[in-house]
């Protein structure tokens, strides 16, 4: 715990003063179509079951999770007086609703191929409903803010910066590129709503601690379940390759840690990390006419 406290203190000292969401930046609602062809290989990311099933496990939680995020932001929509933030909220809701729909289709496609995502999706939905019953609207929004920070980091530093998309089957890569681009575009909307309604810093930070346990634990358990069901639990080569990619070289998860700790600074704002150049490059490459 002392190491974590020291890391947070260092980040707080070194983080620049908070910025605002860039003026006029409204999330664009896109409606792309994707080719989920029957000949997509079973392990469509680097022919590696761990990498593939990691993204499948994440996808299983997107439909119920993004419905929760929409609801938590929409609850406060009538209290927002800033017209630019109102536009951003509408863009956020549109993007998240379409993510939910597309991942529902992707999950169905993978389910038909024997990847049991329906059960995982129901587990995530049950947890979202538990939070609806037991968390205040403010804490539900704080949960959304925390998860949006996680997903933005994974989008920008995991999917868009390194070679993950290049390693995927060309039918699958555009789905994840599109989702990552839009996660970066709307990464500050829930935070800006939380700040506009005067959300508590104690709730914001404590909920990130909750998410920092729940998100990795849920995901890890789901990957283990999918690997076992696929007969790949003992595939040590796949585990080693994935572990090296995530924590060794390039170590994409390890490289997320400094940006993760910046969340605990009182001067934090999602746009302190401006990845628009990276996103624009990805849009030109992966979205084509949908950019």
mmCIF file with all atom_site columns, C-alpha atoms in Angstrom, residues 26-206:
data_model
loop_
_atom_site.group_PDB
_atom_site.id
_atom_site.type_symbol
_atom_site.label_atom_id
_atom_site.label_alt_id
_atom_site.label_comp_id
_atom_site.label_asym_id
_atom_site.label_entity_id
_atom_site.label_seq_id
_atom_site.pdbx_PDB_ins_code
_atom_site.Cartn_x
_atom_site.Cartn_y
_atom_site.Cartn_z
_atom_site.occupancy
_atom_site.B_iso_or_equiv
_atom_site.pdbx_formal_charge
_atom_site.auth_seq_id
_atom_site.auth_comp_id
_atom_site.auth_asym_id
_atom_site.auth_atom_id
_atom_site.pdbx_PDB_model_num
ATOM 1   C CA . UNK A 1 26  ? -18.519 15.954  -30.008 1.00 0.00 ? 26  UNK A CA 1
ATOM 2   C CA . UNK A 1 27  ? -18.436 12.147  -30.348 1.00 0.00 ? 27  UNK A CA 1
ATOM 3   C CA . UNK A 1 28  ? -19.392 11.076  -33.857 1.00 0.00 ? 28  UNK A CA 1
ATOM 4   C CA . UNK A 1 29  ? -22.056 8.369   -34.042 1.00 0.00 ? 29  UNK A CA 1
ATOM 5   C CA . UNK A 1 30  ? -21.032 5.951   -36.799 1.00 0.00 ? 30  UNK A CA 1
ATOM 6   C CA . UNK A 1 31  ? -22.955 2.952   -38.073 1.00 0.00 ? 31  UNK A CA 1
ATOM 7   C CA . UNK A 1 32  ? -20.400 0.770   -39.853 1.00 0.00 ? 32  UNK A CA 1
ATOM 8   C CA . UNK A 1 33  ? -21.093 -2.753  -41.033 1.00 0.00 ? 33  UNK A CA 1
ATOM 9   C CA . UNK A 1 34  ? -18.676 -5.620  -40.532 1.00 0.00 ? 34  UNK A CA 1
ATOM 10  C CA . UNK A 1 35  ? -18.029 -8.844  -42.421 1.00 0.00 ? 35  UNK A CA 1
ATOM 11  C CA . UNK A 1 36  ? -18.291 -11.670 -39.897 1.00 0.00 ? 36  UNK A CA 1
ATOM 12  C CA . UNK A 1 37  ? -17.523 -14.398 -42.415 1.00 0.00 ? 37  UNK A CA 1
ATOM 13  C CA . UNK A 1 38  ? -17.706 -18.114 -41.689 1.00 0.00 ? 38  UNK A CA 1
ATOM 14  C CA . UNK A 1 39  ? -14.017 -18.592 -42.527 1.00 0.00 ? 39  UNK A CA 1
ATOM 15  C CA . UNK A 1 40  ? -12.757 -16.283 -39.759 1.00 0.00 ? 40  UNK A CA 1
ATOM 16  C CA . UNK A 1 41  ? -10.244 -18.487 -37.893 1.00 0.00 ? 41  UNK A CA 1
ATOM 17  C CA . UNK A 1 42  ? -11.137 -19.678 -34.418 1.00 0.00 ? 42  UNK A CA 1
ATOM 18  C CA . UNK A 1 43  ? -8.178  -17.860 -32.882 1.00 0.00 ? 43  UNK A CA 1
ATOM 19  C CA . UNK A 1 44  ? -8.366  -14.661 -34.834 1.00 0.00 ? 44  UNK A CA 1
ATOM 20  C CA . UNK A 1 45  ? -5.793  -12.646 -32.883 1.00 0.00 ? 45  UNK A CA 1
ATOM 21  C CA . UNK A 1 46  ? -2.246  -13.824 -33.614 1.00 0.00 ? 46  UNK A CA 1
ATOM 22  C CA . UNK A 1 47  ? -3.516  -17.428 -33.768 1.00 0.00 ? 47  UNK A CA 1
ATOM 23  C CA . UNK A 1 48  ? -3.366  -17.286 -29.978 1.00 0.00 ? 48  UNK A CA 1
ATOM 24  C CA . UNK A 1 49  ? -6.269  -18.601 -27.872 1.00 0.00 ? 49  UNK A CA 1
ATOM 25  C CA . UNK A 1 50  ? -5.404  -16.459 -24.825 1.00 0.00 ? 50  UNK A CA 1
ATOM 26  C CA . UNK A 1 51  ? -5.306  -13.195 -26.765 1.00 0.00 ? 51  UNK A CA 1
ATOM 27  C CA . UNK A 1 52  ? -8.431  -14.091 -28.733 1.00 0.00 ? 52  UNK A CA 1
ATOM 28  C CA . UNK A 1 53  ? -10.449 -15.215 -25.730 1.00 0.00 ? 53  UNK A CA 1
ATOM 29  C CA . UNK A 1 54  ? -9.346  -12.150 -23.741 1.00 0.00 ? 54  UNK A CA 1
ATOM 30  C CA . UNK A 1 55  ? -11.070 -9.916  -26.282 1.00 0.00 ? 55  UNK A CA 1
ATOM 31  C CA . UNK A 1 56  ? -14.017 -12.318 -26.476 1.00 0.00 ? 56  UNK A CA 1
ATOM 32  C CA . UNK A 1 57  ? -14.393 -12.107 -22.684 1.00 0.00 ? 57  UNK A CA 1
ATOM 33  C CA . UNK A 1 58  ? -14.315 -8.302  -22.844 1.00 0.00 ? 58  UNK A CA 1
ATOM 34  C CA . UNK A 1 59  ? -16.869 -8.335  -25.656 1.00 0.00 ? 59  UNK A CA 1
ATOM 35  C CA . UNK A 1 60  ? -19.247 -10.442 -23.567 1.00 0.00 ? 60  UNK A CA 1
ATOM 36  C CA . UNK A 1 61  ? -19.534 -7.619  -21.047 1.00 0.00 ? 61  UNK A CA 1
ATOM 37  C CA . UNK A 1 62  ? -20.043 -4.766  -23.486 1.00 0.00 ? 62  UNK A CA 1
ATOM 38  C CA . UNK A 1 63  ? -23.815 -5.052  -24.140 1.00 0.00 ? 63  UNK A CA 1
ATOM 39  C CA . UNK A 1 64  ? -24.888 -4.944  -20.459 1.00 0.00 ? 64  UNK A CA 1
ATOM 40  C CA . UNK A 1 65  ? -21.994 -2.708  -19.438 1.00 0.00 ? 65  UNK A CA 1
ATOM 41  C CA . UNK A 1 66  ? -22.641 -0.024  -22.007 1.00 0.00 ? 66  UNK A CA 1
ATOM 42  C CA . UNK A 1 67  ? -26.360 -0.030  -21.200 1.00 0.00 ? 67  UNK A CA 1
ATOM 43  C CA . UNK A 1 68  ? -25.349 0.688   -17.583 1.00 0.00 ? 68  UNK A CA 1
ATOM 44  C CA . UNK A 1 69  ? -23.025 3.518   -18.694 1.00 0.00 ? 69  UNK A CA 1
ATOM 45  C CA . UNK A 1 70  ? -25.762 5.114   -20.799 1.00 0.00 ? 70  UNK A CA 1
ATOM 46  C CA . UNK A 1 71  ? -28.251 4.920   -17.925 1.00 0.00 ? 71  UNK A CA 1
ATOM 47  C CA . UNK A 1 72  ? -25.813 6.412   -15.412 1.00 0.00 ? 72  UNK A CA 1
ATOM 48  C CA . UNK A 1 73  ? -25.113 9.436   -17.637 1.00 0.00 ? 73  UNK A CA 1
ATOM 49  C CA . UNK A 1 74  ? -28.708 9.860   -18.804 1.00 0.00 ? 74  UNK A CA 1
ATOM 50  C CA . UNK A 1 75  ? -29.888 10.032  -15.174 1.00 0.00 ? 75  UNK A CA 1
ATOM 51  C CA . UNK A 1 76  ? -28.200 13.447  -14.855 1.00 0.00 ? 76  UNK A CA 1
ATOM 52  C CA . UNK A 1 77  ? -28.793 14.698  -18.395 1.00 0.00 ? 77  UNK A CA 1
ATOM 53  C CA . UNK A 1 78  ? -31.579 17.106  -17.402 1.00 0.00 ? 78  UNK A CA 1
ATOM 54  C CA . UNK A 1 79  ? -29.272 18.801  -14.899 1.00 0.00 ? 79  UNK A CA 1
ATOM 55  C CA . UNK A 1 80  ? -26.670 19.747  -17.519 1.00 0.00 ? 80  UNK A CA 1
ATOM 56  C CA . UNK A 1 81  ? -26.937 23.353  -18.715 1.00 0.00 ? 81  UNK A CA 1
ATOM 57  C CA . UNK A 1 82  ? -23.859 23.491  -20.963 1.00 0.00 ? 82  UNK A CA 1
ATOM 58  C CA . UNK A 1 83  ? -25.110 23.026  -24.570 1.00 0.00 ? 83  UNK A CA 1
ATOM 59  C CA . UNK A 1 84  ? -21.752 21.605  -25.703 1.00 0.00 ? 84  UNK A CA 1
ATOM 60  C CA . UNK A 1 85  ? -21.831 18.971  -22.975 1.00 0.00 ? 85  UNK A CA 1
ATOM 61  C CA . UNK A 1 86  ? -25.433 18.171  -23.907 1.00 0.00 ? 86  UNK A CA 1
ATOM 62  C CA . UNK A 1 87  ? -24.268 17.514  -27.485 1.00 0.00 ? 87  UNK A CA 1
ATOM 63  C CA . UNK A 1 88  ? -21.433 15.351  -26.167 1.00 0.00 ? 88  UNK A CA 1
ATOM 64  C CA . UNK A 1 89  ? -23.868 13.364  -24.013 1.00 0.00 ? 89  UNK A CA 1
ATOM 65  C CA . UNK A 1 90  ? -26.046 12.640  -27.040 1.00 0.00 ? 90  UNK A CA 1
ATOM 66  C CA . UNK A 1 91  ? -22.958 11.537  -28.977 1.00 0.00 ? 91  UNK A CA 1
ATOM 67  C CA . UNK A 1 92  ? -21.810 9.363   -26.074 1.00 0.00 ? 92  UNK A CA 1
ATOM 68  C CA . UNK A 1 93  ? -25.208 7.677   -25.818 1.00 0.00 ? 93  UNK A CA 1
ATOM 69  C CA . UNK A 1 94  ? -25.325 7.103   -29.573 1.00 0.00 ? 94  UNK A CA 1
ATOM 70  C CA . UNK A 1 95  ? -21.840 5.611   -29.694 1.00 0.00 ? 95  UNK A CA 1
ATOM 71  C CA . UNK A 1 96  ? -22.357 3.363   -26.680 1.00 0.00 ? 96  UNK A CA 1
ATOM 72  C CA . UNK A 1 97  ? -25.741 2.151   -27.921 1.00 0.00 ? 97  UNK A CA 1
ATOM 73  C CA . UNK A 1 98  ? -24.212 1.168   -31.244 1.00 0.00 ? 98  UNK A CA 1
ATOM 74  C CA . UNK A 1 99  ? -21.269 -0.534  -29.508 1.00 0.00 ? 99  UNK A CA 1
ATOM 75  C CA . UNK A 1 100 ? -23.751 -2.576  -27.501 1.00 0.00 ? 100 UNK A CA 1
ATOM 76  C CA . UNK A 1 101 ? -25.623 -3.628  -30.630 1.00 0.00 ? 101 UNK A CA 1
ATOM 77  C CA . UNK A 1 102 ? -22.524 -4.541  -32.644 1.00 0.00 ? 102 UNK A CA 1
ATOM 78  C CA . UNK A 1 103 ? -20.978 -6.512  -29.800 1.00 0.00 ? 103 UNK A CA 1
ATOM 79  C CA . UNK A 1 104 ? -24.258 -8.321  -29.273 1.00 0.00 ? 104 UNK A CA 1
ATOM 80  C CA . UNK A 1 105 ? -23.969 -9.454  -32.894 1.00 0.00 ? 105 UNK A CA 1
ATOM 81  C CA . UNK A 1 106 ? -20.274 -10.310 -32.474 1.00 0.00 ? 106 UNK A CA 1
ATOM 82  C CA . UNK A 1 107 ? -21.038 -12.303 -29.320 1.00 0.00 ? 107 UNK A CA 1
ATOM 83  C CA . UNK A 1 108 ? -23.751 -14.207 -31.176 1.00 0.00 ? 108 UNK A CA 1
ATOM 84  C CA . UNK A 1 109 ? -21.310 -14.949 -34.013 1.00 0.00 ? 109 UNK A CA 1
ATOM 85  C CA . UNK A 1 110 ? -18.733 -16.284 -31.540 1.00 0.00 ? 110 UNK A CA 1
ATOM 86  C CA . UNK A 1 111 ? -21.404 -18.223 -29.616 1.00 0.00 ? 111 UNK A CA 1
ATOM 87  C CA . UNK A 1 112 ? -22.370 -20.014 -32.830 1.00 0.00 ? 112 UNK A CA 1
ATOM 88  C CA . UNK A 1 113 ? -18.726 -21.041 -33.167 1.00 0.00 ? 113 UNK A CA 1
ATOM 89  C CA . UNK A 1 114 ? -18.716 -22.606 -29.701 1.00 0.00 ? 114 UNK A CA 1
ATOM 90  C CA . UNK A 1 115 ? -17.437 -19.718 -27.556 1.00 0.00 ? 115 UNK A CA 1
ATOM 91  C CA . UNK A 1 116 ? -19.881 -19.621 -24.628 1.00 0.00 ? 116 UNK A CA 1
ATOM 92  C CA . UNK A 1 117 ? -20.292 -15.865 -24.178 1.00 0.00 ? 117 UNK A CA 1
ATOM 93  C CA . UNK A 1 118 ? -23.998 -15.859 -23.333 1.00 0.00 ? 118 UNK A CA 1
ATOM 94  C CA . UNK A 1 119 ? -23.382 -17.081 -19.796 1.00 0.00 ? 119 UNK A CA 1
ATOM 95  C CA . UNK A 1 120 ? -20.629 -14.502 -19.246 1.00 0.00 ? 120 UNK A CA 1
ATOM 96  C CA . UNK A 1 121 ? -22.868 -11.722 -20.533 1.00 0.00 ? 121 UNK A CA 1
ATOM 97  C CA . UNK A 1 122 ? -25.583 -12.741 -18.061 1.00 0.00 ? 122 UNK A CA 1
ATOM 98  C CA . UNK A 1 123 ? -23.065 -12.681 -15.187 1.00 0.00 ? 123 UNK A CA 1
ATOM 99  C CA . UNK A 1 124 ? -22.021 -9.134  -16.085 1.00 0.00 ? 124 UNK A CA 1
ATOM 100 C CA . UNK A 1 125 ? -25.657 -8.090  -16.442 1.00 0.00 ? 125 UNK A CA 1
ATOM 101 C CA . UNK A 1 126 ? -26.446 -9.518  -12.995 1.00 0.00 ? 126 UNK A CA 1
ATOM 102 C CA . UNK A 1 127 ? -23.588 -7.467  -11.533 1.00 0.00 ? 127 UNK A CA 1
ATOM 103 C CA . UNK A 1 128 ? -24.774 -4.309  -13.295 1.00 0.00 ? 128 UNK A CA 1
ATOM 104 C CA . UNK A 1 129 ? -28.272 -4.865  -11.884 1.00 0.00 ? 129 UNK A CA 1
ATOM 105 C CA . UNK A 1 130 ? -26.821 -5.394  -8.409  1.00 0.00 ? 130 UNK A CA 1
ATOM 106 C CA . UNK A 1 131 ? -25.093 -2.019  -8.674  1.00 0.00 ? 131 UNK A CA 1
ATOM 107 C CA . UNK A 1 132 ? -28.346 -0.394  -9.820  1.00 0.00 ? 132 UNK A CA 1
ATOM 108 C CA . UNK A 1 133 ? -30.058 -1.699  -6.676  1.00 0.00 ? 133 UNK A CA 1
ATOM 109 C CA . UNK A 1 134 ? -27.270 -0.950  -4.207  1.00 0.00 ? 134 UNK A CA 1
ATOM 110 C CA . UNK A 1 135 ? -25.320 2.061   -5.518  1.00 0.00 ? 135 UNK A CA 1
ATOM 111 C CA . UNK A 1 136 ? -26.462 5.659   -5.454  1.00 0.00 ? 136 UNK A CA 1
ATOM 112 C CA . UNK A 1 137 ? -26.834 7.380   -8.855  1.00 0.00 ? 137 UNK A CA 1
ATOM 113 C CA . UNK A 1 138 ? -23.671 9.345   -8.043  1.00 0.00 ? 138 UNK A CA 1
ATOM 114 C CA . UNK A 1 139 ? -21.655 6.176   -7.402  1.00 0.00 ? 139 UNK A CA 1
ATOM 115 C CA . UNK A 1 140 ? -23.090 4.536   -10.515 1.00 0.00 ? 140 UNK A CA 1
ATOM 116 C CA . UNK A 1 141 ? -21.831 7.506   -12.526 1.00 0.00 ? 141 UNK A CA 1
ATOM 117 C CA . UNK A 1 142 ? -18.475 7.324   -10.718 1.00 0.00 ? 142 UNK A CA 1
ATOM 118 C CA . UNK A 1 143 ? -18.293 3.653   -11.740 1.00 0.00 ? 143 UNK A CA 1
ATOM 119 C CA . UNK A 1 144 ? -18.877 4.665   -15.336 1.00 0.00 ? 144 UNK A CA 1
ATOM 120 C CA . UNK A 1 145 ? -16.182 7.364   -15.107 1.00 0.00 ? 145 UNK A CA 1
ATOM 121 C CA . UNK A 1 146 ? -13.683 4.817   -13.765 1.00 0.00 ? 146 UNK A CA 1
ATOM 122 C CA . UNK A 1 147 ? -14.449 2.157   -16.371 1.00 0.00 ? 147 UNK A CA 1
ATOM 123 C CA . UNK A 1 148 ? -14.326 4.756   -19.145 1.00 0.00 ? 148 UNK A CA 1
ATOM 124 C CA . UNK A 1 149 ? -10.787 5.606   -18.003 1.00 0.00 ? 149 UNK A CA 1
ATOM 125 C CA . UNK A 1 150 ? -9.847  1.927   -18.214 1.00 0.00 ? 150 UNK A CA 1
ATOM 126 C CA . UNK A 1 151 ? -11.384 1.484   -21.660 1.00 0.00 ? 151 UNK A CA 1
ATOM 127 C CA . UNK A 1 152 ? -9.808  4.675   -23.006 1.00 0.00 ? 152 UNK A CA 1
ATOM 128 C CA . UNK A 1 153 ? -6.382  3.540   -21.826 1.00 0.00 ? 153 UNK A CA 1
ATOM 129 C CA . UNK A 1 154 ? -6.870  0.130   -23.382 1.00 0.00 ? 154 UNK A CA 1
ATOM 130 C CA . UNK A 1 155 ? -8.130  1.692   -26.606 1.00 0.00 ? 155 UNK A CA 1
ATOM 131 C CA . UNK A 1 156 ? -5.336  4.214   -27.000 1.00 0.00 ? 156 UNK A CA 1
ATOM 132 C CA . UNK A 1 157 ? -2.368  2.419   -25.464 1.00 0.00 ? 157 UNK A CA 1
ATOM 133 C CA . UNK A 1 158 ? -3.299  -1.196  -26.189 1.00 0.00 ? 158 UNK A CA 1
ATOM 134 C CA . UNK A 1 159 ? -5.240  -1.440  -29.452 1.00 0.00 ? 159 UNK A CA 1
ATOM 135 C CA . UNK A 1 160 ? -4.215  1.698   -31.347 1.00 0.00 ? 160 UNK A CA 1
ATOM 136 C CA . UNK A 1 161 ? -0.587  2.291   -30.384 1.00 0.00 ? 161 UNK A CA 1
ATOM 137 C CA . UNK A 1 162 ? 0.928   -1.170  -30.776 1.00 0.00 ? 162 UNK A CA 1
ATOM 138 C CA . UNK A 1 163 ? 0.476   -3.969  -33.321 1.00 0.00 ? 163 UNK A CA 1
ATOM 139 C CA . UNK A 1 164 ? -2.589  -5.729  -31.894 1.00 0.00 ? 164 UNK A CA 1
ATOM 140 C CA . UNK A 1 165 ? -4.837  -4.761  -34.822 1.00 0.00 ? 165 UNK A CA 1
ATOM 141 C CA . UNK A 1 166 ? -2.228  -5.835  -37.383 1.00 0.00 ? 166 UNK A CA 1
ATOM 142 C CA . UNK A 1 167 ? -2.066  -9.259  -35.724 1.00 0.00 ? 167 UNK A CA 1
ATOM 143 C CA . UNK A 1 168 ? -5.838  -9.811  -36.046 1.00 0.00 ? 168 UNK A CA 1
ATOM 144 C CA . UNK A 1 169 ? -7.776  -11.374 -38.881 1.00 0.00 ? 169 UNK A CA 1
ATOM 145 C CA . UNK A 1 170 ? -8.660  -8.509  -41.280 1.00 0.00 ? 170 UNK A CA 1
ATOM 146 C CA . UNK A 1 171 ? -12.406 -9.114  -40.716 1.00 0.00 ? 171 UNK A CA 1
ATOM 147 C CA . UNK A 1 172 ? -12.033 -8.699  -36.944 1.00 0.00 ? 172 UNK A CA 1
ATOM 148 C CA . UNK A 1 173 ? -9.550  -5.817  -36.756 1.00 0.00 ? 173 UNK A CA 1
ATOM 149 C CA . UNK A 1 174 ? -11.963 -3.108  -38.028 1.00 0.00 ? 174 UNK A CA 1
ATOM 150 C CA . UNK A 1 175 ? -14.497 -3.937  -35.288 1.00 0.00 ? 175 UNK A CA 1
ATOM 151 C CA . UNK A 1 176 ? -11.938 -3.385  -32.547 1.00 0.00 ? 176 UNK A CA 1
ATOM 152 C CA . UNK A 1 177 ? -10.403 -0.357  -34.268 1.00 0.00 ? 177 UNK A CA 1
ATOM 153 C CA . UNK A 1 178 ? -13.818 1.323   -34.562 1.00 0.00 ? 178 UNK A CA 1
ATOM 154 C CA . UNK A 1 179 ? -14.649 0.627   -30.930 1.00 0.00 ? 179 UNK A CA 1
ATOM 155 C CA . UNK A 1 180 ? -11.237 1.855   -29.739 1.00 0.00 ? 180 UNK A CA 1
ATOM 156 C CA . UNK A 1 181 ? -11.490 5.070   -31.752 1.00 0.00 ? 181 UNK A CA 1
ATOM 157 C CA . UNK A 1 182 ? -14.885 5.906   -30.305 1.00 0.00 ? 182 UNK A CA 1
ATOM 158 C CA . UNK A 1 183 ? -13.822 5.037   -26.751 1.00 0.00 ? 183 UNK A CA 1
ATOM 159 C CA . UNK A 1 184 ? -11.096 7.649   -27.112 1.00 0.00 ? 184 UNK A CA 1
ATOM 160 C CA . UNK A 1 185 ? -13.478 10.203  -28.616 1.00 0.00 ? 185 UNK A CA 1
ATOM 161 C CA . UNK A 1 186 ? -15.968 10.040  -25.751 1.00 0.00 ? 186 UNK A CA 1
ATOM 162 C CA . UNK A 1 187 ? -13.537 9.279   -22.913 1.00 0.00 ? 187 UNK A CA 1
ATOM 163 C CA . UNK A 1 188 ? -14.292 12.506  -21.005 1.00 0.00 ? 188 UNK A CA 1
ATOM 164 C CA . UNK A 1 189 ? -18.073 12.725  -21.342 1.00 0.00 ? 189 UNK A CA 1
ATOM 165 C CA . UNK A 1 190 ? -18.996 10.831  -18.167 1.00 0.00 ? 190 UNK A CA 1
ATOM 166 C CA . UNK A 1 191 ? -16.213 12.635  -16.279 1.00 0.00 ? 191 UNK A CA 1
ATOM 167 C CA . UNK A 1 192 ? -17.436 16.045  -17.455 1.00 0.00 ? 192 UNK A CA 1
ATOM 168 C CA . UNK A 1 193 ? -20.993 15.156  -16.370 1.00 0.00 ? 193 UNK A CA 1
ATOM 169 C CA . UNK A 1 194 ? -19.694 13.990  -12.991 1.00 0.00 ? 194 UNK A CA 1
ATOM 170 C CA . UNK A 1 195 ? -17.813 17.236  -12.505 1.00 0.00 ? 195 UNK A CA 1
ATOM 171 C CA . UNK A 1 196 ? -20.800 19.309  -13.692 1.00 0.00 ? 196 UNK A CA 1
ATOM 172 C CA . UNK A 1 197 ? -23.119 17.755  -11.092 1.00 0.00 ? 197 UNK A CA 1
ATOM 173 C CA . UNK A 1 198 ? -20.592 18.321  -8.310  1.00 0.00 ? 198 UNK A CA 1
ATOM 174 C CA . UNK A 1 199 ? -19.698 14.678  -7.814  1.00 0.00 ? 199 UNK A CA 1
ATOM 175 C CA . UNK A 1 200 ? -17.653 13.813  -4.736  1.00 0.00 ? 200 UNK A CA 1
ATOM 176 C CA . UNK A 1 201 ? -13.909 13.274  -5.166  1.00 0.00 ? 201 UNK A CA 1
ATOM 177 C CA . UNK A 1 202 ? -14.010 10.645  -2.417  1.00 0.00 ? 202 UNK A CA 1
ATOM 178 C CA . UNK A 1 203 ? -16.651 8.686   -4.341  1.00 0.00 ? 203 UNK A CA 1
ATOM 179 C CA . UNK A 1 204 ? -14.774 9.085   -7.645  1.00 0.00 ? 204 UNK A CA 1
ATOM 180 C CA . UNK A 1 205 ? -11.507 7.773   -6.205  1.00 0.00 ? 205 UNK A CA 1
ATOM 181 C CA . UNK A 1 206 ? -13.003 5.025   -4.051  1.00 0.00 ? 206 UNK A CA 1
#
